[in-house]
Short mmCIF file of C-alpha atoms and ligand atoms in Angstrom, two decimals:
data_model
loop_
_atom_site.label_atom_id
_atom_site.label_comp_id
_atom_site.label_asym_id
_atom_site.label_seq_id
_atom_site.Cartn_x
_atom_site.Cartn_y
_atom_site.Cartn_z
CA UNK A 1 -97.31 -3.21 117.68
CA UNK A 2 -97.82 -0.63 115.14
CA UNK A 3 -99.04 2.88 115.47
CA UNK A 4 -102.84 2.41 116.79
CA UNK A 5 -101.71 0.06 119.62
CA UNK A 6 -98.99 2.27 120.46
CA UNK A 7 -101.06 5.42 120.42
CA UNK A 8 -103.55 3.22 122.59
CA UNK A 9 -101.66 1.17 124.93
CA UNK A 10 -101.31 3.33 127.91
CA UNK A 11 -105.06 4.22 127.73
CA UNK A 12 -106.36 0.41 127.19
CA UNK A 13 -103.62 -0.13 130.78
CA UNK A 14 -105.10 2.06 132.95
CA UNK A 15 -107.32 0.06 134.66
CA UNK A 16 -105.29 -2.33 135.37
CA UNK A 17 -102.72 -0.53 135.97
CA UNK A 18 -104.71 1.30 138.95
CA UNK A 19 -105.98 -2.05 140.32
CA UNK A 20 -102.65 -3.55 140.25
CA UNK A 21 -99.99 -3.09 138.00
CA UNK A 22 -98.59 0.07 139.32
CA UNK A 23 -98.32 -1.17 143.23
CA UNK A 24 -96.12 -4.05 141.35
CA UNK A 25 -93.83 -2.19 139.66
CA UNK A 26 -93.61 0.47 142.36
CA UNK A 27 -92.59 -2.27 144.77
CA UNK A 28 -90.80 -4.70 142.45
CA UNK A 29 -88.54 -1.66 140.05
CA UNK A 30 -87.39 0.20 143.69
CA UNK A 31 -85.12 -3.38 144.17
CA UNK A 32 -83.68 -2.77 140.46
CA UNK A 33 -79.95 -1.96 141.10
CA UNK A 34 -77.11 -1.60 139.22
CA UNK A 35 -76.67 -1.66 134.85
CA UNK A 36 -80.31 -2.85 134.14
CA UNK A 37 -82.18 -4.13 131.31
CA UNK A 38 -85.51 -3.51 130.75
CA UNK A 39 -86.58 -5.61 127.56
CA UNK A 40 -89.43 -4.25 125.69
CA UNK A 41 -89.71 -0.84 127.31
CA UNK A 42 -93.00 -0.54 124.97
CA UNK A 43 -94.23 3.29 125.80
CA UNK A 44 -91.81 3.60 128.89
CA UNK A 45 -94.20 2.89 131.66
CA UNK A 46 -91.73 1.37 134.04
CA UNK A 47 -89.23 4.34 133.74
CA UNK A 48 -91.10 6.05 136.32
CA UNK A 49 -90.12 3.80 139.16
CA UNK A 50 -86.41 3.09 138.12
CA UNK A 51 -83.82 5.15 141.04
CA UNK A 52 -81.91 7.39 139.04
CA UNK A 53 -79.13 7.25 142.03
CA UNK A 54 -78.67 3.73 141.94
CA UNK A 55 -79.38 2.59 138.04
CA UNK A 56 -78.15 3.13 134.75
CA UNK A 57 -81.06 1.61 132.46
CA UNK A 58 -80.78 0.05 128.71
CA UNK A 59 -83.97 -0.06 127.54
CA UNK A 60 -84.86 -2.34 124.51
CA UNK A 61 -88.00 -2.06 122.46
CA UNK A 62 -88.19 -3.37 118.56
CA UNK A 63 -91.35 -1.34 118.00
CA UNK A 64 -90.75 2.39 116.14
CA UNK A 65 -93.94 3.43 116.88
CA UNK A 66 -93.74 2.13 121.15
CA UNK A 67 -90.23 3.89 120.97
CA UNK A 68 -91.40 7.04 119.58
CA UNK A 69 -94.30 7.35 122.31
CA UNK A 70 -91.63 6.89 124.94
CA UNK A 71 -89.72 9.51 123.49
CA UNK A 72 -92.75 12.03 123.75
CA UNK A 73 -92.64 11.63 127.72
CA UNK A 74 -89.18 12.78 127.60
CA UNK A 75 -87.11 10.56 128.62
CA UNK A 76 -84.39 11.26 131.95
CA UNK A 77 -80.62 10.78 130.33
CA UNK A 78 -79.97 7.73 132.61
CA UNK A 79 -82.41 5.88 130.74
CA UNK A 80 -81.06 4.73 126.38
CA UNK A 81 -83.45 3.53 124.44
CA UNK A 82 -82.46 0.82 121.53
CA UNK A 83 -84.14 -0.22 118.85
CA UNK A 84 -83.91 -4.10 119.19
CA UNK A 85 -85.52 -7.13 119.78
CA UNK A 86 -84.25 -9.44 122.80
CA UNK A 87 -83.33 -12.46 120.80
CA UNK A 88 -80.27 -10.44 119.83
CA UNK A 89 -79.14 -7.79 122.62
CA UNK A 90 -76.03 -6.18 121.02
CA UNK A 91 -74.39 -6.33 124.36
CA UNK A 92 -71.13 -8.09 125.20
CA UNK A 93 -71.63 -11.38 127.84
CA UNK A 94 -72.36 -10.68 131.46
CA UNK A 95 -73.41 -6.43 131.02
CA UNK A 96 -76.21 -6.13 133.36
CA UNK A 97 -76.51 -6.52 136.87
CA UNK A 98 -80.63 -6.82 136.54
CA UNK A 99 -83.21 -8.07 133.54
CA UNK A 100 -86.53 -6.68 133.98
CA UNK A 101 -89.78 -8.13 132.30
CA UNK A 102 -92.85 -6.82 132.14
CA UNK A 103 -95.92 -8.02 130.00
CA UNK A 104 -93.48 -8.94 127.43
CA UNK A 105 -93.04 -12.63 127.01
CA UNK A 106 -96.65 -13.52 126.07
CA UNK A 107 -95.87 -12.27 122.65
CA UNK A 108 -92.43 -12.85 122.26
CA UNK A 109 -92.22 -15.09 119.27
CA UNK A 110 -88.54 -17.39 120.65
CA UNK A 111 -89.19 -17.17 124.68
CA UNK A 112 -86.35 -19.85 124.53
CA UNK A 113 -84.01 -18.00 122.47
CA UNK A 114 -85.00 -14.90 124.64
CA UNK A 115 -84.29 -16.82 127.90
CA UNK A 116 -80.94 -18.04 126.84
CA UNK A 117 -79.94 -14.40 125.74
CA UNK A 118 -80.83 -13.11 128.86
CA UNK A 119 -78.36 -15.62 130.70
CA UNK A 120 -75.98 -14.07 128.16
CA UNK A 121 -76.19 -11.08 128.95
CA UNK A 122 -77.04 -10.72 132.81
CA UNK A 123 -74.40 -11.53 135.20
CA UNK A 124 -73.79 -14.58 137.63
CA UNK A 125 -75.95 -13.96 140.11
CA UNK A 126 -77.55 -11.14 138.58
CA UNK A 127 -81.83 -10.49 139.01
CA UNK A 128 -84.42 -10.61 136.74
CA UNK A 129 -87.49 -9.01 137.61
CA UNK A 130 -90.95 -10.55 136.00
CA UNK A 131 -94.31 -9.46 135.91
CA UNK A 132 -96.62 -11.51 133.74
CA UNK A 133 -99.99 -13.32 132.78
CA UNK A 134 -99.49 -17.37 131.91
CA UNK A 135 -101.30 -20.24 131.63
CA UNK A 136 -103.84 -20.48 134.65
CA UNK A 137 -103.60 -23.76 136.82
CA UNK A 138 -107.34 -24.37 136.51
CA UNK A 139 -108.32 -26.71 133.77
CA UNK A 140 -111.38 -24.75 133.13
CA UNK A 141 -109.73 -21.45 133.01
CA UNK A 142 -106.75 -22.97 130.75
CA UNK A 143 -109.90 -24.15 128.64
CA UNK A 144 -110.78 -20.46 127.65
CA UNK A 145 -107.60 -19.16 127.33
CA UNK A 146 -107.14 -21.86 124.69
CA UNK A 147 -110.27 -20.82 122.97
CA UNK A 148 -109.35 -17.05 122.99
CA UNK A 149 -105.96 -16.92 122.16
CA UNK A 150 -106.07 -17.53 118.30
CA UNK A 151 -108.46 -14.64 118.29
CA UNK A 152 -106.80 -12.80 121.06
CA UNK A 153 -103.32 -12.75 119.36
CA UNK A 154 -105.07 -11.10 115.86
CA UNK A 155 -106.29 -8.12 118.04
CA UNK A 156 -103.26 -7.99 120.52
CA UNK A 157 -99.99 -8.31 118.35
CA UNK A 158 -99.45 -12.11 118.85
CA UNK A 159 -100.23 -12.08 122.59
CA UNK A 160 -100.67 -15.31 124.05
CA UNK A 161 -102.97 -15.79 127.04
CA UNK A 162 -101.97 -19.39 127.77
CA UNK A 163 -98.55 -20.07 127.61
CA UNK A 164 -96.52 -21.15 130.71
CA UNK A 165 -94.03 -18.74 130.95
CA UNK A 166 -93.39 -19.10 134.68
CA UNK A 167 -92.30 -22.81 133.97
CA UNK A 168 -90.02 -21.86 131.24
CA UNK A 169 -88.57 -19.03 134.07
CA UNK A 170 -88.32 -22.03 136.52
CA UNK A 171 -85.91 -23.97 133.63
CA UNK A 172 -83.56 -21.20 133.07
CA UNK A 173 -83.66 -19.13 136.48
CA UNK A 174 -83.30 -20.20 140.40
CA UNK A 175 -86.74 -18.55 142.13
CA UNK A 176 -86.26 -16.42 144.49
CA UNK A 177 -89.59 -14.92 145.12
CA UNK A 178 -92.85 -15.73 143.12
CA UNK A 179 -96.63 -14.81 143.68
CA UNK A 180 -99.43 -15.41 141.83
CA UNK A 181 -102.85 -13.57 141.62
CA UNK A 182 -105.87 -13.23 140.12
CA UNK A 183 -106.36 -17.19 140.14
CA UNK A 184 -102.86 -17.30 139.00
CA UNK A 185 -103.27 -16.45 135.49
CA UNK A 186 -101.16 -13.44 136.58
CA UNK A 187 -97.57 -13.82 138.12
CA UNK A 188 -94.61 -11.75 140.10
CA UNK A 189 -91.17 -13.51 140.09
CA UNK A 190 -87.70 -12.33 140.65
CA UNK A 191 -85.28 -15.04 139.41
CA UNK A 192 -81.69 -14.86 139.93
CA UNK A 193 -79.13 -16.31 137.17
CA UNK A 194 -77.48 -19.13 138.28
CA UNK A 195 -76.19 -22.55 137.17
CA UNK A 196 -78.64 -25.16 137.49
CA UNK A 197 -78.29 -28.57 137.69
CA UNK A 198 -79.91 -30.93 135.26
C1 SAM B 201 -97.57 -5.50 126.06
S1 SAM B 201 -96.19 -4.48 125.71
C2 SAM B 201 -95.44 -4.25 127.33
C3 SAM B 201 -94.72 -2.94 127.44
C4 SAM B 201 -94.10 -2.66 128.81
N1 SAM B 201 -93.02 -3.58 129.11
C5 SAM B 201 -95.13 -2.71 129.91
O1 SAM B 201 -94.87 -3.28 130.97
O2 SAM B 201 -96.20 -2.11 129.75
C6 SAM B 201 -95.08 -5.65 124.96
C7 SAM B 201 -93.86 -4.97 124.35
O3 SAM B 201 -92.90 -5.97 124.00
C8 SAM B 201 -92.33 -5.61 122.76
N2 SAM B 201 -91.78 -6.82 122.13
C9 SAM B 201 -92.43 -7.74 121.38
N3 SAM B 201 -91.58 -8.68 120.96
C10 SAM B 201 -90.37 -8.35 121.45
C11 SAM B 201 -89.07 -8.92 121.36
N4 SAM B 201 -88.86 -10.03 120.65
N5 SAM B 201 -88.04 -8.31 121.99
C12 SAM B 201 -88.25 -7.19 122.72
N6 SAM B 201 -89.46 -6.59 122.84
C13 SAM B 201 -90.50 -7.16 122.21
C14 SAM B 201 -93.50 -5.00 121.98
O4 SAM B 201 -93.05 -4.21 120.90
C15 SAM B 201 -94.18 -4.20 123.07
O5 SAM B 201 -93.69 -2.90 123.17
#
């Protein structure tokens, strides 16, 4: 991300977060139980909501500069922050009980690689909680995230607006819950890791 996004990021959010982001990750974190993952943590904005009594939380973010503006809101000691990317999580098999997601995987440059780590490294039967924007349904809303995205991705550290990442959630993950908003170019899933059947 680099130090200007970083020093930006949680100003650029705050709209959205007040019109929706925050009532999602209120409601969806408060279900987070257990050893939990929270893959590019970015400035810490979902620590907030995380239940100290019930969680232990590994937070992963690749970004020095996103890492060092967590650090500044001081950080509660049930909360470690590592400096990695998720295509390798330096984590034996099977460590966490929950996977959280957030805003993450329209800029991940592997999402495949990603996905299959996370299986790694969640347990059977183990959660993962996803908040995203993908690829709208519409034809003529797909049509201009195609057009911005090349352009978008210069300004927004490789962020794509149109790729499908609730489908590629759907291959790896059995649905448990999944909404859509905003004519579904935004989406709220929690997935649980199981075998499925191909
Ligand atoms: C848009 S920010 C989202 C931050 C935070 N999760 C949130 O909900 O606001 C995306 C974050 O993902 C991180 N990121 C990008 N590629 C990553 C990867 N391969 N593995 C882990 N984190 C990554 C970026 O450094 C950045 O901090």
């Amino acid at each position: 991300m680099g130090k200007i996004m970083a020093s930006v990021y949680d100003i650029v959010m705050y709209p959205f977060e007040k019109l929706f982001l925050t009532q999602k990750r209120r409601l969806l974190l408060k279900q987070a139980s257990g050893h939990v993952l929270d893959i590019g943590s970015g400035t810490g904005v979902n620590f907030p909501f995380f239940n100290p009594e019930t969680t232990t939380v590994y937070a992963i973010e690749p970004d020095q500069a996103m890492r060092e503006k967590a650090n500044q809101k001081s950080v509660p000691d049930y909360i470690h922050i590592e400096a990695t990317g998720a295509e390798a999580i330096p984590v034996p098999d099977d460590t966490f009980d929950t996977v959280v997601s957030t805003l993450v995987f329209c800029s991940i440059d592997k999402p495949e690689q990603v996905f299959n780590e996370i299986k790694r490294v969640l347990k059977p039967g183990g959660q993962l909680y996803f908040i995203e924007h993908i690829r709208a349904t519409s034809p003529s809303i797909q049509s201009i995230q195609d057009t911005l995205t090349p352009m978008w991705k210069q300004v927004a550290d490789g962020c794509h607006l149109n790729r499908p990442t609730d489908q590629l959630i759907e291959q790896h993950f059995t649905i448990i819950k999944k909404a859509y908003y905003f004519k579904k170019i935004v989406t709220v899933i929690i997935a649980e890791n199981t075998e499925i059947d191909t």
